[in-house]
């Protein structure tokens, strides 16, 4: 008598954990290359992703999209930067620092250039901490529920209205699954994404 394949227990594959990297909350953002950008944000992405229950790769991909791998952060006209890695706007209830910058929004399907106030942070760590607070809003429950599914995470962000770009989720996924981010993650010492 044969045994059906479904009756056989699949061997448990060892789960490789990504080593936790110590975060320097005041570390400077290095945007000299995608690899340098990822090296700058990876420890923060790991910590924040663990708090939110999502894949850190999704957070890095979103930050890369929002900032052009760190090259397009709102600045005050001089060298001071907003450290705003997630394009979070400073609405009327925001009492912290802000910077006004050019942005693109989609209105009735058309891309429109405008200026808006964005939240400004003192460090990369503050940006990730505020992003975690924002995503803990019930509005983003489906994004958090995506767990390690980067595609579902990005889709849920878009569905919840995180951005007006109708291709926002597709763009995050393209970065998350693309060669540039995967090469940058592979370049991290001891990187073993789980």
PDB file of C-alpha atoms in Angstrom:
ATOM      1  CA  UNK A   1       0.000   0.000   0.000  1.00  0.00           C
ATOM      2  CA  UNK A   2       1.238   3.453  -0.881  1.00  0.00           C
ATOM      3  CA  UNK A   3       1.138   6.561   1.233  1.00  0.00           C
ATOM      4  CA  UNK A   4      -0.223   9.735  -0.220  1.00  0.00           C
ATOM      5  CA  UNK A   5       2.143  12.667  -0.343  1.00  0.00           C
ATOM      6  CA  UNK A   6      -0.250  14.758   1.698  1.00  0.00           C
ATOM      7  CA  UNK A   7      -0.007  12.209   4.510  1.00  0.00           C
ATOM      8  CA  UNK A   8       3.760  12.630   4.755  1.00  0.00           C
ATOM      9  CA  UNK A   9       4.953  15.364   7.007  1.00  0.00           C
ATOM     10  CA  UNK A  10       7.145  17.819   5.198  1.00  0.00           C
ATOM     11  CA  UNK A  11      10.562  18.111   6.804  1.00  0.00           C
ATOM     12  CA  UNK A  12      10.900  21.271   8.818  1.00  0.00           C
ATOM     13  CA  UNK A  13      13.253  23.684   7.149  1.00  0.00           C
ATOM     14  CA  UNK A  14      15.450  25.656   9.488  1.00  0.00           C
ATOM     15  CA  UNK A  15      14.333  29.260   9.724  1.00  0.00           C
ATOM     16  CA  UNK A  16      17.252  31.588   9.280  1.00  0.00           C
ATOM     17  CA  UNK A  17      16.852  34.672  11.409  1.00  0.00           C
ATOM     18  CA  UNK A  18      18.172  38.058  10.419  1.00  0.00           C
ATOM     19  CA  UNK A  19      20.710  39.059  13.024  1.00  0.00           C
ATOM     20  CA  UNK A  20      19.688  42.114  14.992  1.00  0.00           C
ATOM     21  CA  UNK A  21      22.001  45.005  14.297  1.00  0.00           C
ATOM     22  CA  UNK A  22      22.483  47.624  16.974  1.00  0.00           C
ATOM     23  CA  UNK A  23      20.745  50.892  16.171  1.00  0.00           C
ATOM     24  CA  UNK A  24      22.440  54.189  16.678  1.00  0.00           C
ATOM     25  CA  UNK A  25      19.354  56.412  16.950  1.00  0.00           C
ATOM     26  CA  UNK A  26      21.419  59.402  15.827  1.00  0.00           C
ATOM     27  CA  UNK A  27      23.171  57.703  12.903  1.00  0.00           C
ATOM     28  CA  UNK A  28      23.464  59.787   9.764  1.00  0.00           C
ATOM     29  CA  UNK A  29      21.696  58.734   6.606  1.00  0.00           C
ATOM     30  CA  UNK A  30      24.164  57.724   3.896  1.00  0.00           C
ATOM     31  CA  UNK A  31      22.631  58.180   0.452  1.00  0.00           C
ATOM     32  CA  UNK A  32      25.823  57.763  -1.548  1.00  0.00           C
ATOM     33  CA  UNK A  33      24.493  54.483  -2.997  1.00  0.00           C
ATOM     34  CA  UNK A  34      21.537  52.147  -2.492  1.00  0.00           C
ATOM     35  CA  UNK A  35      23.839  49.843  -0.507  1.00  0.00           C
ATOM     36  CA  UNK A  36      24.854  52.708   1.796  1.00  0.00           C
ATOM     37  CA  UNK A  37      21.213  53.766   2.207  1.00  0.00           C
ATOM     38  CA  UNK A  38      20.173  50.235   3.167  1.00  0.00           C
ATOM     39  CA  UNK A  39      23.107  49.971   5.586  1.00  0.00           C
ATOM     40  CA  UNK A  40      21.931  53.242   7.208  1.00  0.00           C
ATOM     41  CA  UNK A  41      18.295  52.241   7.660  1.00  0.00           C
ATOM     42  CA  UNK A  42      18.391  48.449   8.052  1.00  0.00           C
ATOM     43  CA  UNK A  43      18.746  48.318  11.875  1.00  0.00           C
ATOM     44  CA  UNK A  44      15.834  50.750  12.253  1.00  0.00           C
ATOM     45  CA  UNK A  45      13.755  48.843   9.715  1.00  0.00           C
ATOM     46  CA  UNK A  46      14.365  45.601  11.614  1.00  0.00           C
ATOM     47  CA  UNK A  47      13.322  47.086  14.944  1.00  0.00           C
ATOM     48  CA  UNK A  48      10.254  48.821  13.534  1.00  0.00           C
ATOM     49  CA  UNK A  49       9.198  45.819  11.466  1.00  0.00           C
ATOM     50  CA  UNK A  50       9.408  43.624  14.551  1.00  0.00           C
ATOM     51  CA  UNK A  51       7.183  46.084  16.434  1.00  0.00           C
ATOM     52  CA  UNK A  52       4.657  46.160  13.570  1.00  0.00           C
ATOM     53  CA  UNK A  53       4.901  42.439  12.761  1.00  0.00           C
ATOM     54  CA  UNK A  54       5.912  42.991   9.130  1.00  0.00           C
ATOM     55  CA  UNK A  55       8.923  42.316   6.907  1.00  0.00           C
ATOM     56  CA  UNK A  56      11.719  44.904   7.313  1.00  0.00           C
ATOM     57  CA  UNK A  57      12.354  44.640   3.575  1.00  0.00           C
ATOM     58  CA  UNK A  58       8.936  46.237   2.973  1.00  0.00           C
ATOM     59  CA  UNK A  59       9.867  49.231   5.134  1.00  0.00           C
ATOM     60  CA  UNK A  60      13.215  49.687   3.382  1.00  0.00           C
ATOM     61  CA  UNK A  61      11.494  49.463  -0.013  1.00  0.00           C
ATOM     62  CA  UNK A  62       8.929  52.065   1.027  1.00  0.00           C
ATOM     63  CA  UNK A  63      11.629  54.396   2.390  1.00  0.00           C
ATOM     64  CA  UNK A  64      13.651  53.933  -0.822  1.00  0.00           C
ATOM     65  CA  UNK A  65      10.585  54.837  -2.894  1.00  0.00           C
ATOM     66  CA  UNK A  66       9.676  57.873  -0.782  1.00  0.00           C
ATOM     67  CA  UNK A  67      13.221  59.271  -0.744  1.00  0.00           C
ATOM     68  CA  UNK A  68      14.882  58.023  -3.924  1.00  0.00           C
ATOM     69  CA  UNK A  69      17.263  55.880  -1.841  1.00  0.00           C
ATOM     70  CA  UNK A  70      17.786  58.816   0.529  1.00  0.00           C
ATOM     71  CA  UNK A  71      18.590  61.430  -2.131  1.00  0.00           C
ATOM     72  CA  UNK A  72      15.248  63.298  -1.978  1.00  0.00           C
ATOM     73  CA  UNK A  73      14.562  64.263   1.615  1.00  0.00           C
ATOM     74  CA  UNK A  74      12.820  67.521   2.443  1.00  0.00           C
ATOM     75  CA  UNK A  75      15.448  70.092   3.393  1.00  0.00           C
ATOM     76  CA  UNK A  76      15.264  73.540   4.911  1.00  0.00           C
ATOM     77  CA  UNK A  77      17.138  75.250   2.092  1.00  0.00           C
ATOM     78  CA  UNK A  78      20.478  74.582   3.747  1.00  0.00           C
ATOM     79  CA  UNK A  79      21.983  71.314   4.876  1.00  0.00           C
ATOM     80  CA  UNK A  80      19.397  70.450   7.538  1.00  0.00           C
ATOM     81  CA  UNK A  81      17.241  67.516   6.513  1.00  0.00           C
ATOM     82  CA  UNK A  82      13.831  66.381   7.664  1.00  0.00           C
ATOM     83  CA  UNK A  83      14.946  62.740   8.070  1.00  0.00           C
ATOM     84  CA  UNK A  84      11.391  62.000   6.885  1.00  0.00           C
ATOM     85  CA  UNK A  85      11.887  58.621   5.223  1.00  0.00           C
ATOM     86  CA  UNK A  86       8.198  57.833   4.701  1.00  0.00           C
ATOM     87  CA  UNK A  87       6.755  61.037   3.217  1.00  0.00           C
ATOM     88  CA  UNK A  88       4.593  61.707   6.266  1.00  0.00           C
ATOM     89  CA  UNK A  89       2.900  65.080   5.995  1.00  0.00           C
ATOM     90  CA  UNK A  90       2.569  67.523   8.870  1.00  0.00           C
ATOM     91  CA  UNK A  91      -1.158  68.067   9.235  1.00  0.00           C
ATOM     92  CA  UNK A  92      -2.860  70.570  11.515  1.00  0.00           C
ATOM     93  CA  UNK A  93      -2.589  68.211  14.523  1.00  0.00           C
ATOM     94  CA  UNK A  94       1.185  67.829  14.136  1.00  0.00           C
ATOM     95  CA  UNK A  95       2.963  69.979  16.744  1.00  0.00           C
ATOM     96  CA  UNK A  96       6.528  68.955  15.911  1.00  0.00           C
ATOM     97  CA  UNK A  97       9.034  70.423  13.490  1.00  0.00           C
ATOM     98  CA  UNK A  98       8.076  70.642   9.839  1.00  0.00           C
ATOM     99  CA  UNK A  99       9.638  71.430   6.478  1.00  0.00           C
ATOM    100  CA  UNK A 100       7.888  72.667   3.372  1.00  0.00           C
ATOM    101  CA  UNK A 101       8.842  70.848   0.174  1.00  0.00           C
ATOM    102  CA  UNK A 102       7.669  70.107  -3.329  1.00  0.00           C
ATOM    103  CA  UNK A 103       5.757  66.895  -3.863  1.00  0.00           C
ATOM    104  CA  UNK A 104       3.499  65.146  -6.350  1.00  0.00           C
ATOM    105  CA  UNK A 105      -0.055  64.093  -5.637  1.00  0.00           C
ATOM    106  CA  UNK A 106      -2.616  62.395  -7.820  1.00  0.00           C
ATOM    107  CA  UNK A 107      -5.920  64.220  -8.114  1.00  0.00           C
ATOM    108  CA  UNK A 108      -8.640  62.549 -10.194  1.00  0.00           C
ATOM    109  CA  UNK A 109      -5.948  60.343 -11.738  1.00  0.00           C
ATOM    110  CA  UNK A 110      -3.725  63.236 -12.808  1.00  0.00           C
ATOM    111  CA  UNK A 111      -0.287  63.886 -11.313  1.00  0.00           C
ATOM    112  CA  UNK A 112      -0.128  67.378  -9.814  1.00  0.00           C
ATOM    113  CA  UNK A 113       2.936  69.171  -8.439  1.00  0.00           C
ATOM    114  CA  UNK A 114       2.430  71.085  -5.201  1.00  0.00           C
ATOM    115  CA  UNK A 115       4.149  72.168  -2.017  1.00  0.00           C
ATOM    116  CA  UNK A 116       3.283  70.666   1.351  1.00  0.00           C
ATOM    117  CA  UNK A 117       4.490  70.619   4.933  1.00  0.00           C
ATOM    118  CA  UNK A 118       6.212  67.401   5.964  1.00  0.00           C
ATOM    119  CA  UNK A 119       7.087  66.216   9.429  1.00  0.00           C
ATOM    120  CA  UNK A 120      10.723  66.792  10.329  1.00  0.00           C
ATOM    121  CA  UNK A 121      12.702  64.580  12.679  1.00  0.00           C
ATOM    122  CA  UNK A 122      16.056  64.884  14.380  1.00  0.00           C
ATOM    123  CA  UNK A 123      17.223  61.458  13.237  1.00  0.00           C
ATOM    124  CA  UNK A 124      16.501  58.320  11.239  1.00  0.00           C
ATOM    125  CA  UNK A 125      15.409  56.647  14.468  1.00  0.00           C
ATOM    126  CA  UNK A 126      12.786  59.334  15.136  1.00  0.00           C
ATOM    127  CA  UNK A 127      11.431  58.913  11.602  1.00  0.00           C
ATOM    128  CA  UNK A 128      11.006  55.156  12.061  1.00  0.00           C
ATOM    129  CA  UNK A 129       9.467  55.630  15.523  1.00  0.00           C
ATOM    130  CA  UNK A 130       6.862  58.071  14.187  1.00  0.00           C
ATOM    131  CA  UNK A 131       6.146  55.775  11.234  1.00  0.00           C
ATOM    132  CA  UNK A 132       5.467  52.938  13.699  1.00  0.00           C
ATOM    133  CA  UNK A 133       3.043  55.181  15.611  1.00  0.00           C
ATOM    134  CA  UNK A 134       1.266  56.087  12.380  1.00  0.00           C
ATOM    135  CA  UNK A 135       0.963  52.471  11.257  1.00  0.00           C
ATOM    136  CA  UNK A 136      -0.417  51.443  14.643  1.00  0.00           C
ATOM    137  CA  UNK A 137      -3.506  53.493  13.727  1.00  0.00           C
ATOM    138  CA  UNK A 138      -6.488  51.163  13.089  1.00  0.00           C
ATOM    139  CA  UNK A 139      -6.611  52.547   9.541  1.00  0.00           C
ATOM    140  CA  UNK A 140      -3.492  50.459   8.784  1.00  0.00           C
ATOM    141  CA  UNK A 141      -4.567  47.248  10.547  1.00  0.00           C
ATOM    142  CA  UNK A 142      -4.647  45.312   7.257  1.00  0.00           C
ATOM    143  CA  UNK A 143      -1.087  46.406   6.457  1.00  0.00           C
ATOM    144  CA  UNK A 144       0.110  45.149   9.830  1.00  0.00           C
ATOM    145  CA  UNK A 145      -1.875  41.939   9.343  1.00  0.00           C
ATOM    146  CA  UNK A 146       0.117  41.228   6.171  1.00  0.00           C
ATOM    147  CA  UNK A 147       2.988  39.948   8.291  1.00  0.00           C
ATOM    148  CA  UNK A 148       5.902  38.932   6.080  1.00  0.00           C
ATOM    149  CA  UNK A 149       3.949  39.316   2.833  1.00  0.00           C
ATOM    150  CA  UNK A 150       5.476  42.434   1.291  1.00  0.00           C
ATOM    151  CA  UNK A 151       3.000  42.509  -1.594  1.00  0.00           C
ATOM    152  CA  UNK A 152       0.011  42.369   0.748  1.00  0.00           C
ATOM    153  CA  UNK A 153       1.575  44.983   3.028  1.00  0.00           C
ATOM    154  CA  UNK A 154       2.034  47.429   0.143  1.00  0.00           C
ATOM    155  CA  UNK A 155      -1.442  46.725  -1.234  1.00  0.00           C
ATOM    156  CA  UNK A 156      -3.006  47.330   2.198  1.00  0.00           C
ATOM    157  CA  UNK A 157      -1.098  50.621   2.585  1.00  0.00           C
ATOM    158  CA  UNK A 158      -2.432  51.815  -0.736  1.00  0.00           C
ATOM    159  CA  UNK A 159      -5.962  50.632   0.004  1.00  0.00           C
ATOM    160  CA  UNK A 160      -5.874  52.504   3.338  1.00  0.00           C
ATOM    161  CA  UNK A 161      -4.966  55.716   1.508  1.00  0.00           C
ATOM    162  CA  UNK A 162      -1.325  56.043   2.581  1.00  0.00           C
ATOM    163  CA  UNK A 163      -0.481  57.682  -0.761  1.00  0.00           C
ATOM    164  CA  UNK A 164      -2.439  59.130  -3.659  1.00  0.00           C
ATOM    165  CA  UNK A 165      -0.291  57.462  -6.346  1.00  0.00           C
ATOM    166  CA  UNK A 166      -2.429  54.709  -7.900  1.00  0.00           C
ATOM    167  CA  UNK A 167       0.762  52.696  -8.549  1.00  0.00           C
ATOM    168  CA  UNK A 168       2.137  53.077  -5.007  1.00  0.00           C
ATOM    169  CA  UNK A 169       1.877  49.393  -4.057  1.00  0.00           C
ATOM    170  CA  UNK A 170       3.321  48.236  -7.368  1.00  0.00           C
ATOM    171  CA  UNK A 171       6.273  50.596  -6.938  1.00  0.00           C
ATOM    172  CA  UNK A 172       7.015  49.352  -3.403  1.00  0.00           C
ATOM    173  CA  UNK A 173       6.826  45.770  -4.640  1.00  0.00           C
ATOM    174  CA  UNK A 174       9.088  46.476  -7.604  1.00  0.00           C
ATOM    175  CA  UNK A 175      11.732  47.831  -5.234  1.00  0.00           C
ATOM    176  CA  UNK A 176      11.251  45.054  -2.655  1.00  0.00           C
ATOM    177  CA  UNK A 177      11.620  42.359  -5.295  1.00  0.00           C
ATOM    178  CA  UNK A 178      14.172  44.175  -7.427  1.00  0.00           C
ATOM    179  CA  UNK A 179      17.838  43.508  -7.915  1.00  0.00           C
ATOM    180  CA  UNK A 180      18.969  46.795  -6.352  1.00  0.00           C
ATOM    181  CA  UNK A 181      17.463  46.176  -2.901  1.00  0.00           C
ATOM    182  CA  UNK A 182      18.344  42.500  -2.920  1.00  0.00           C
ATOM    183  CA  UNK A 183      21.950  43.294  -3.869  1.00  0.00           C
ATOM    184  CA  UNK A 184      22.102  45.914  -1.094  1.00  0.00           C
ATOM    185  CA  UNK A 185      20.725  43.454   1.468  1.00  0.00           C
ATOM    186  CA  UNK A 186      23.147  40.768   0.339  1.00  0.00           C
ATOM    187  CA  UNK A 187      26.006  43.233   0.853  1.00  0.00           C
ATOM    188  CA  UNK A 188      25.184  43.610   4.549  1.00  0.00           C
ATOM    189  CA  UNK A 189      27.647  41.705   6.680  1.00  0.00           C
ATOM    190  CA  UNK A 190      26.040  38.544   7.997  1.00  0.00           C
ATOM    191  CA  UNK A 191      22.748  39.327   6.284  1.00  0.00           C
ATOM    192  CA  UNK A 192      20.465  36.330   6.194  1.00  0.00           C
ATOM    193  CA  UNK A 193      16.932  37.465   5.578  1.00  0.00           C
ATOM    194  CA  UNK A 194      14.433  35.108   7.156  1.00  0.00           C
TER     195      UNK A 194
END
